[in-house]
PDB file of C-alpha atoms in Angstrom:
ATOM      1  CA  HIS A   1      -0.203   0.030   0.156  1.00 49.00           C
ATOM      2  CA  ASN A   2       2.752   2.652   0.726  1.00 54.00           C
ATOM      3  CA  PHE A   3       4.455   1.722  -2.447  1.00 51.00           C
ATOM      4  CA  ARG A   4       1.639   2.458  -4.431  1.00 54.00           C
ATOM      5  CA  SER A   5       1.040   5.710  -2.611  1.00 62.00           C
ATOM      6  CA  THR A   6       4.649   6.503  -2.693  1.00 59.00           C
ATOM      7  CA  HIS A   7       4.454   6.275  -6.652  1.00 57.00           C
ATOM      8  CA  HIS A   8       0.962   8.141  -6.717  1.00 63.00           C
ATOM      9  CA  TYR A   9       2.328  10.782  -4.816  1.00 63.00           C
ATOM     10  CA  TYR A  10       5.453  11.093  -7.345  1.00 62.00           C
ATOM     11  CA  LEU A  11       3.063  10.646 -10.734  1.00 62.00           C
ATOM     12  CA  GLN A  12       0.642  13.179  -9.378  1.00 67.00           C
ATOM     13  CA  ARG A  13       3.510  16.061  -8.434  1.00 63.00           C
ATOM     14  CA  TYR A  14       5.019  15.501 -11.724  1.00 60.00           C
ATOM     15  CA  GLN A  15       1.585  15.752 -13.421  1.00 62.00           C
ATOM     16  CA  GLN A  16       1.021  19.201 -11.799  1.00 61.00           C
ATOM     17  CA  ASP A  17       4.345  19.939 -13.336  1.00 58.00           C
ATOM     18  CA  LYS A  18       3.289  19.356 -16.875  1.00 58.00           C
ATOM     19  CA  GLU A  19       0.137  20.902 -16.271  1.00 59.00           C
ATOM     20  CA  HIS A  20       2.504  23.959 -15.681  1.00 56.00           C
ATOM     21  CA  TYR A  21       4.463  23.366 -18.446  1.00 56.00           C
ATOM     22  CA  ASP A  22       1.536  23.440 -20.672  1.00 57.00           C
ATOM     23  CA  ARG A  23       0.685  26.878 -19.475  1.00 50.00           C
ATOM     24  CA  LEU A  24       4.341  28.105 -20.820  1.00 46.00           C
ATOM     25  CA  SER A  25       5.061  28.905 -24.548  1.00 46.00           C
ATOM     26  CA  GLY A  26       7.999  26.678 -24.519  1.00 55.00           C
ATOM     27  CA  ALA A  27      11.653  26.410 -25.304  1.00 58.00           C
ATOM     28  CA  THR A  28      12.892  28.727 -27.736  1.00 62.00           C
ATOM     29  CA  LEU A  29      16.222  28.746 -29.436  1.00 63.00           C
ATOM     30  CA  ILE A  30      18.466  31.484 -29.029  1.00 69.00           C
ATOM     31  CA  PRO A  31      18.711  33.634 -32.232  1.00 75.00           C
ATOM     32  CA  GLY A  32      21.591  32.232 -34.693  1.00 74.00           C
ATOM     33  CA  ALA A  33      22.276  29.570 -32.858  1.00 74.00           C
ATOM     34  CA  VAL A  34      22.634  26.167 -34.512  1.00 78.00           C
ATOM     35  CA  SER A  35      21.490  23.580 -32.443  1.00 86.00           C
ATOM     36  CA  PRO A  36      23.012  19.573 -33.006  1.00 94.00           C
ATOM     37  CA  ARG A  37      20.469  17.421 -34.434  1.00 96.00           C
ATOM     38  CA  VAL A  38      21.621  14.344 -31.797  1.00 97.00           C
ATOM     39  CA  VAL A  39      22.254  15.299 -28.084  1.00 97.00           C
ATOM     40  CA  VAL A  40      23.313  12.375 -25.633  1.00 98.00           C
ATOM     41  CA  VAL A  41      23.673  12.664 -22.095  1.00 98.00           C
ATOM     42  CA  VAL A  42      24.947   9.951 -20.347  1.00 98.00           C
ATOM     43  CA  ILE A  43      24.490   9.384 -16.659  1.00 98.00           C
ATOM     44  CA  GLY A  44      26.549   7.350 -15.004  1.00 98.00           C
ATOM     45  CA  GLU A  45      26.429   5.433 -11.494  1.00 97.00           C
ATOM     46  CA  SER A  46      28.792   5.977  -8.720  1.00 97.00           C
ATOM     47  CA  ALA A  47      31.675   6.435 -10.607  1.00 97.00           C
ATOM     48  CA  GLY A  48      34.283   8.682  -8.788  1.00 95.00           C
ATOM     49  CA  ARG A  49      36.726  10.396 -10.925  1.00 95.00           C
ATOM     50  CA  ARG A  50      39.490   9.446  -8.573  1.00 96.00           C
ATOM     51  CA  HIS A  51      39.595   5.898 -10.008  1.00 98.00           C
ATOM     52  CA  TRP A  52      39.888   7.158 -13.394  1.00 98.00           C
ATOM     53  CA  GLY A  53      42.883   6.803 -15.357  1.00 98.00           C
ATOM     54  CA  LEU A  54      41.726   9.928 -17.443  1.00 97.00           C
ATOM     55  CA  TYR A  55      42.093  11.727 -14.266  1.00 97.00           C
ATOM     56  CA  GLY A  56      45.487  10.430 -13.526  1.00 96.00           C
ATOM     57  CA  TYR A  57      44.812   7.384 -11.205  1.00 97.00           C
ATOM     58  CA  PRO A  58      47.443   5.055 -11.130  1.00 96.00           C
ATOM     59  CA  ARG A  59      45.691   2.042 -12.554  1.00 97.00           C
ATOM     60  CA  ASP A  60      44.816   2.122 -16.506  1.00 97.00           C
ATOM     61  CA  THR A  61      41.163   1.930 -16.244  1.00 98.00           C
ATOM     62  CA  THR A  62      40.401   4.268 -19.110  1.00 98.00           C
ATOM     63  CA  PRO A  63      42.530   3.279 -22.007  1.00 98.00           C
ATOM     64  CA  ARG A  64      40.124   4.160 -24.513  1.00 98.00           C
ATOM     65  CA  LEU A  65      38.777   7.608 -23.353  1.00 98.00           C
ATOM     66  CA  THR A  66      42.549   8.421 -22.737  1.00 98.00           C
ATOM     67  CA  GLN A  67      43.429   7.785 -26.067  1.00 98.00           C
ATOM     68  CA  MET A  68      40.552  10.244 -27.223  1.00 97.00           C
ATOM     69  CA  ARG A  69      41.651  13.010 -24.685  1.00 96.00           C
ATOM     70  CA  ASN A  70      42.683  15.519 -27.367  1.00 95.00           C
ATOM     71  CA  GLU A  71      39.178  15.010 -28.892  1.00 94.00           C
ATOM     72  CA  LEU A  72      37.480  15.722 -25.394  1.00 96.00           C
ATOM     73  CA  HIS A  73      36.847  18.403 -22.880  1.00 96.00           C
ATOM     74  CA  VAL A  74      37.412  16.831 -19.896  1.00 97.00           C
ATOM     75  CA  PHE A  75      35.903  18.430 -16.989  1.00 95.00           C
ATOM     76  CA  THR A  76      37.898  19.098 -13.658  1.00 93.00           C
ATOM     77  CA  ASP A  77      35.863  21.401 -11.502  1.00 93.00           C
ATOM     78  CA  VAL A  78      32.462  19.406 -10.995  1.00 91.00           C
ATOM     79  CA  ILE A  79      30.953  18.471  -7.885  1.00 91.00           C
ATOM     80  CA  THR A  80      27.695  16.464  -7.270  1.00 93.00           C
ATOM     81  CA  ALA A  81      24.345  17.817  -5.908  1.00 90.00           C
ATOM     82  CA  SER A  82      24.273  15.036  -3.556  1.00 90.00           C
ATOM     83  CA  VAL A  83      25.719  11.717  -2.444  1.00 88.00           C
ATOM     84  CA  GLY A  84      22.584   9.979  -3.192  1.00 88.00           C
ATOM     85  CA  SER A  85      21.592   8.847  -6.879  1.00 89.00           C
ATOM     86  CA  ILE A  86      17.864   9.978  -6.765  1.00 86.00           C
ATOM     87  CA  ALA A  87      18.625  13.506  -5.056  1.00 88.00           C
ATOM     88  CA  SER A  88      21.629  13.991  -7.714  1.00 93.00           C
ATOM     89  CA  ILE A  89      19.507  13.021 -10.889  1.00 92.00           C
ATOM     90  CA  THR A  90      16.494  15.018  -9.726  1.00 89.00           C
ATOM     91  CA  GLU A  91      18.877  18.094  -9.250  1.00 91.00           C
ATOM     92  CA  SER A  92      20.339  17.399 -12.776  1.00 93.00           C
ATOM     93  CA  LEU A  93      17.260  16.886 -14.662  1.00 92.00           C
ATOM     94  CA  THR A  94      15.007  19.511 -13.121  1.00 88.00           C
ATOM     95  CA  THR A  95      15.132  23.341 -13.549  1.00 82.00           C
ATOM     96  CA  GLN A  96      16.765  25.551 -10.927  1.00 80.00           C
ATOM     97  CA  GLY A  97      14.093  27.277  -8.506  1.00 77.00           C
ATOM     98  CA  ASP A  98      11.053  25.448  -9.338  1.00 75.00           C
ATOM     99  CA  GLY A  99      12.281  22.048  -9.854  1.00 76.00           C
ATOM    100  CA  LEU A 100      10.388  21.467 -13.089  1.00 79.00           C
ATOM    101  CA  PRO A 101      11.351  18.293 -15.296  1.00 83.00           C
ATOM    102  CA  ILE A 102      13.810  19.511 -18.574  1.00 87.00           C
ATOM    103  CA  PHE A 103      11.945  16.790 -20.838  1.00 89.00           C
ATOM    104  CA  ASN A 104       9.439  19.029 -22.304  1.00 83.00           C
ATOM    105  CA  LEU A 105      11.674  21.908 -22.648  1.00 84.00           C
ATOM    106  CA  PHE A 106      13.740  19.968 -25.084  1.00 89.00           C
ATOM    107  CA  SER A 107      10.408  18.833 -26.623  1.00 87.00           C
ATOM    108  CA  GLY A 108       9.548  22.439 -26.831  1.00 83.00           C
ATOM    109  CA  ALA A 109      12.777  23.327 -28.812  1.00 84.00           C
ATOM    110  CA  GLY A 110      11.856  20.690 -31.436  1.00 88.00           C
ATOM    111  CA  TYR A 111      13.598  17.318 -30.002  1.00 93.00           C
ATOM    112  CA  SER A 112      12.132  13.819 -29.528  1.00 96.00           C
ATOM    113  CA  THR A 113      13.179  12.850 -25.844  1.00 96.00           C
ATOM    114  CA  HIS A 114      14.355   9.341 -25.007  1.00 97.00           C
ATOM    115  CA  TRP A 115      15.154   7.814 -21.469  1.00 97.00           C
ATOM    116  CA  ILE A 116      17.318   4.580 -21.871  1.00 98.00           C
ATOM    117  CA  SER A 117      18.128   2.813 -18.665  1.00 96.00           C
ATOM    118  CA  ALA A 118      19.998  -0.233 -17.770  1.00 96.00           C
ATOM    119  CA  GLN A 119      18.437   0.167 -14.565  1.00 92.00           C
ATOM    120  CA  TYR A 120      15.059  -0.767 -12.795  1.00 87.00           C
ATOM    121  CA  ASN A 121      12.076   1.482 -12.870  1.00 81.00           C
ATOM    122  CA  GLN A 122       9.829  -0.501 -10.216  1.00 68.00           C
ATOM    123  CA  GLY A 123      11.952  -0.770  -7.027  1.00 60.00           C
ATOM    124  CA  PHE A 124      10.935   1.451  -4.038  1.00 59.00           C
ATOM    125  CA  ASP A 125      13.905   3.626  -4.659  1.00 62.00           C
ATOM    126  CA  ASP A 126      13.387   4.155  -8.301  1.00 67.00           C
ATOM    127  CA  LEU A 127       9.910   5.514  -7.771  1.00 74.00           C
ATOM    128  CA  GLU A 128      10.801   9.430  -7.571  1.00 76.00           C
ATOM    129  CA  LEU A 129      12.971   8.806 -11.087  1.00 80.00           C
ATOM    130  CA  SER A 130      10.764   6.844 -12.600  1.00 79.00           C
ATOM    131  CA  ALA A 131       7.864   9.382 -12.011  1.00 80.00           C
ATOM    132  CA  LEU A 132      10.236  12.225 -12.889  1.00 83.00           C
ATOM    133  CA  VAL A 133      10.928  10.767 -16.095  1.00 88.00           C
ATOM    134  CA  SER A 134       7.485  10.195 -16.927  1.00 85.00           C
ATOM    135  CA  SER A 135       7.397  13.041 -19.110  1.00 83.00           C
ATOM    136  CA  CYS A 136      10.013  11.879 -21.655  1.00 91.00           C
ATOM    137  CA  GLY A 137       8.685  11.130 -24.785  1.00 93.00           C
ATOM    138  CA  LYS A 138       9.859   7.206 -24.784  1.00 96.00           C
ATOM    139  CA  ARG A 139      11.286   5.056 -21.916  1.00 95.00           C
ATOM    140  CA  THR A 140      13.278   1.933 -22.077  1.00 96.00           C
ATOM    141  CA  TYR A 141      14.321   0.027 -19.076  1.00 94.00           C
ATOM    142  CA  LEU A 142      16.413  -2.928 -19.412  1.00 96.00           C
ATOM    143  CA  SER A 143      16.361  -3.783 -15.588  1.00 91.00           C
ATOM    144  CA  GLY A 144      19.828  -4.689 -14.605  1.00 91.00           C
ATOM    145  CA  ALA A 145      21.589  -5.602 -18.097  1.00 96.00           C
ATOM    146  CA  TYR A 146      25.084  -4.956 -18.620  1.00 98.00           C
ATOM    147  CA  ASP A 147      25.513  -1.628 -20.112  1.00 98.00           C
ATOM    148  CA  GLU A 148      26.589  -2.571 -23.391  1.00 98.00           C
ATOM    149  CA  ASN A 149      23.355  -3.545 -24.228  1.00 98.00           C
ATOM    150  CA  LEU A 150      22.536   0.007 -24.290  1.00 98.00           C
ATOM    151  CA  VAL A 151      24.974   0.908 -27.065  1.00 98.00           C
ATOM    152  CA  PRO A 152      22.489  -0.427 -30.076  1.00 98.00           C
ATOM    153  CA  LEU A 153      19.543   1.193 -28.166  1.00 98.00           C
ATOM    154  CA  LEU A 154      21.277   4.287 -28.495  1.00 98.00           C
ATOM    155  CA  ALA A 155      22.082   3.911 -32.106  1.00 97.00           C
ATOM    156  CA  GLU A 156      18.405   3.295 -32.897  1.00 97.00           C
ATOM    157  CA  ALA A 157      17.458   6.653 -31.391  1.00 98.00           C
ATOM    158  CA  ALA A 158      20.073   8.554 -32.665  1.00 97.00           C
ATOM    159  CA  ALA A 159      18.938   7.185 -36.073  1.00 95.00           C
ATOM    160  CA  GLY A 160      15.578   8.628 -35.906  1.00 95.00           C
ATOM    161  CA  PRO A 161      14.225  11.439 -38.294  1.00 95.00           C
ATOM    162  CA  GLY A 162      14.549  14.952 -36.791  1.00 95.00           C
ATOM    163  CA  LYS A 163      16.278  16.152 -33.369  1.00 96.00           C
ATOM    164  CA  GLN A 164      16.767  13.573 -30.932  1.00 97.00           C
ATOM    165  CA  MET A 165      17.494  14.246 -27.073  1.00 97.00           C
ATOM    166  CA  ILE A 166      18.651  11.071 -25.608  1.00 98.00           C
ATOM    167  CA  PHE A 167      19.430  10.309 -21.945  1.00 98.00           C
ATOM    168  CA  ILE A 168      21.242   7.208 -20.880  1.00 98.00           C
ATOM    169  CA  ASN A 169      21.511   5.659 -17.633  1.00 97.00           C
ATOM    170  CA  LEU A 170      23.998   3.248 -16.682  1.00 98.00           C
ATOM    171  CA  MET A 171      24.362   0.941 -14.193  1.00 97.00           C
ATOM    172  CA  GLY A 172      27.742   1.729 -14.084  1.00 97.00           C
ATOM    173  CA  SER A 173      29.537   1.169 -10.804  1.00 97.00           C
ATOM    174  CA  HIS A 174      26.499   0.673  -8.758  1.00 95.00           C
ATOM    175  CA  VAL A 175      27.065  -2.243  -5.913  1.00 93.00           C
ATOM    176  CA  ARG A 176      27.883  -5.207  -6.045  1.00 94.00           C
ATOM    177  CA  TYR A 177      30.614  -3.989  -8.600  1.00 97.00           C
ATOM    178  CA  ASP A 178      31.499  -7.406  -9.685  1.00 96.00           C
ATOM    179  CA  ASP A 179      27.822  -7.937 -11.047  1.00 97.00           C
ATOM    180  CA  ARG A 180      28.185  -4.602 -13.132  1.00 97.00           C
ATOM    181  CA  TYR A 181      30.323  -6.530 -16.090  1.00 98.00           C
ATOM    182  CA  PRO A 182      31.114  -9.760 -17.573  1.00 97.00           C
ATOM    183  CA  ALA A 183      33.655 -12.199 -16.367  1.00 96.00           C
ATOM    184  CA  SER A 184      35.719 -11.691 -19.589  1.00 97.00           C
ATOM    185  CA  ALA A 185      35.975  -8.072 -18.908  1.00 97.00           C
ATOM    186  CA  ALA A 186      37.883  -8.608 -15.237  1.00 97.00           C
ATOM    187  CA  VAL A 187      41.372  -7.223 -15.826  1.00 97.00           C
ATOM    188  CA  PHE A 188      42.131  -6.207 -12.371  1.00 98.00           C
ATOM    189  CA  GLN A 189      42.662  -8.540  -9.301  1.00 96.00           C
ATOM    190  CA  GLY A 190      43.234  -8.035  -5.447  1.00 94.00           C
ATOM    191  CA  LYS A 191      45.125 -10.171  -2.902  1.00 93.00           C
ATOM    192  CA  ASP A 192      42.753  -9.428   0.323  1.00 95.00           C
ATOM    193  CA  LYS A 193      39.462  -8.411   0.762  1.00 95.00           C
ATOM    194  CA  ALA A 194      40.128  -4.482   0.419  1.00 95.00           C
ATOM    195  CA  GLU A 195      42.189  -5.031  -2.819  1.00 96.00           C
ATOM    196  CA  ARG A 196      39.721  -7.462  -4.341  1.00 97.00           C
ATOM    197  CA  ILE A 197      36.794  -4.756  -3.712  1.00 97.00           C
ATOM    198  CA  ARG A 198      39.247  -1.952  -5.018  1.00 97.00           C
ATOM    199  CA  ALA A 199      39.775  -4.234  -8.083  1.00 98.00           C
ATOM    200  CA  ASP A 200      36.182  -5.162  -8.694  1.00 98.00           C
ATOM    201  CA  TYR A 201      35.246  -1.187  -8.707  1.00 98.00           C
ATOM    202  CA  ASP A 202      38.300  -0.591 -10.909  1.00 98.00           C
ATOM    203  CA  ASN A 203      36.986  -3.237 -13.303  1.00 98.00           C
ATOM    204  CA  THR A 204      33.403  -1.207 -13.560  1.00 98.00           C
ATOM    205  CA  ILE A 205      35.469   1.899 -14.467  1.00 98.00           C
ATOM    206  CA  HIS A 206      37.298  -0.030 -16.737  1.00 98.00           C
ATOM    207  CA  TYR A 207      34.041  -1.377 -18.447  1.00 98.00           C
ATOM    208  CA  THR A 208      32.406   1.727 -18.341  1.00 98.00           C
ATOM    209  CA  ASP A 209      35.613   3.080 -20.083  1.00 98.00           C
ATOM    210  CA  GLY A 210      34.572   0.922 -23.456  1.00 98.00           C
ATOM    211  CA  VAL A 211      30.761   1.646 -23.053  1.00 98.00           C
ATOM    212  CA  LEU A 212      31.406   5.489 -23.370  1.00 98.00           C
ATOM    213  CA  ALA A 213      34.109   5.035 -26.245  1.00 98.00           C
ATOM    214  CA  ASP A 214      31.447   2.618 -28.270  1.00 98.00           C
ATOM    215  CA  MET A 215      28.674   5.207 -27.408  1.00 98.00           C
ATOM    216  CA  LEU A 216      31.120   7.999 -29.030  1.00 97.00           C
ATOM    217  CA  GLU A 217      31.805   6.033 -31.956  1.00 97.00           C
ATOM    218  CA  CYS A 218      28.299   5.255 -32.475  1.00 96.00           C
ATOM    219  CA  VAL A 219      27.481   9.022 -32.324  1.00 95.00           C
ATOM    220  CA  ARG A 220      30.369   9.781 -34.334  1.00 94.00           C
ATOM    221  CA  ALA A 221      29.168   7.407 -37.573  1.00 94.00           C
ATOM    222  CA  LEU A 222      25.990   9.132 -37.878  1.00 92.00           C
ATOM    223  CA  ASP A 223      27.792  11.772 -39.520  1.00 88.00           C
ATOM    224  CA  THR A 224      25.605  14.465 -38.509  1.00 93.00           C
ATOM    225  CA  SER A 225      25.761  17.222 -35.665  1.00 95.00           C
ATOM    226  CA  ALA A 226      25.792  15.700 -32.277  1.00 96.00           C
ATOM    227  CA  CYS A 227      26.932  16.795 -28.674  1.00 95.00           C
ATOM    228  CA  PHE A 228      27.857  14.080 -26.232  1.00 97.00           C
ATOM    229  CA  LEU A 229      27.938  14.477 -22.497  1.00 97.00           C
ATOM    230  CA  HIS A 230      29.049  12.098 -19.714  1.00 98.00           C
ATOM    231  CA  PHE A 231      28.398  12.831 -15.861  1.00 97.00           C
ATOM    232  CA  SER A 232      28.254  10.411 -12.908  1.00 97.00           C
ATOM    233  CA  ASP A 233      25.303  10.814 -10.453  1.00 96.00           C
ATOM    234  CA  HIS A 234      27.912  10.754  -7.470  1.00 95.00           C
ATOM    235  CA  GLY A 235      31.196   8.932  -6.372  1.00 95.00           C
ATOM    236  CA  GLU A 236      31.934   6.016  -4.195  1.00 93.00           C
ATOM    237  CA  ASP A 237      34.435   5.779  -1.585  1.00 92.00           C
ATOM    238  CA  VAL A 238      36.447   2.780  -2.009  1.00 94.00           C
ATOM    239  CA  TYR A 239      39.173   2.331   0.653  1.00 87.00           C
ATOM    240  CA  ASP A 240      40.279   5.844  -0.433  1.00 82.00           C
TER     241      ASP A 240
END
């Protein structure tokens, strides 16, 4: 009963937000600005930059992104809004002040909106997020599948006609770490418990590196104007 009541509350809340949106004129483009046809926003999970080779971590956890470094803008001064996924993503995907979901803004600017997630949409902790993204045009959940399965869905969405705004929600480095990548993708190992946990976590970063590189290559292959942004909801303290 509490589960249904909580979900109903969030749906009702964001439905009221949608009604507020309907009273607005919608988003407009800056005069003279050229908007990319495809915009991809990839939201990582628990991926702290202290474990990214791209940011100087001793282990080579990001070999493919490091190789692409000259083609990337690597942010060095970004702080999460919260140490919890729901609060952080909510802050990232709502407008400042009034807390309205941003999906309708992109729709108003002529974009088809997509939410493609490797995570779940029915767990108690997922209620607020699933309600938040209910105003997104098309929603797909893979319910715990490996993140590599998101790549063909990204390609399909990006190949659609017109302007496409695509949000990707990774499983990333969510606990349990060793469940987030195939056994064949394990490249680091540890001797004691702490080292094994750290190695499992670093393997999630290494696996994410490959997934992000594949996504970047997928977008590049479109041969169209595109923008690609990745950030993690928050980091993780792994015996650091």
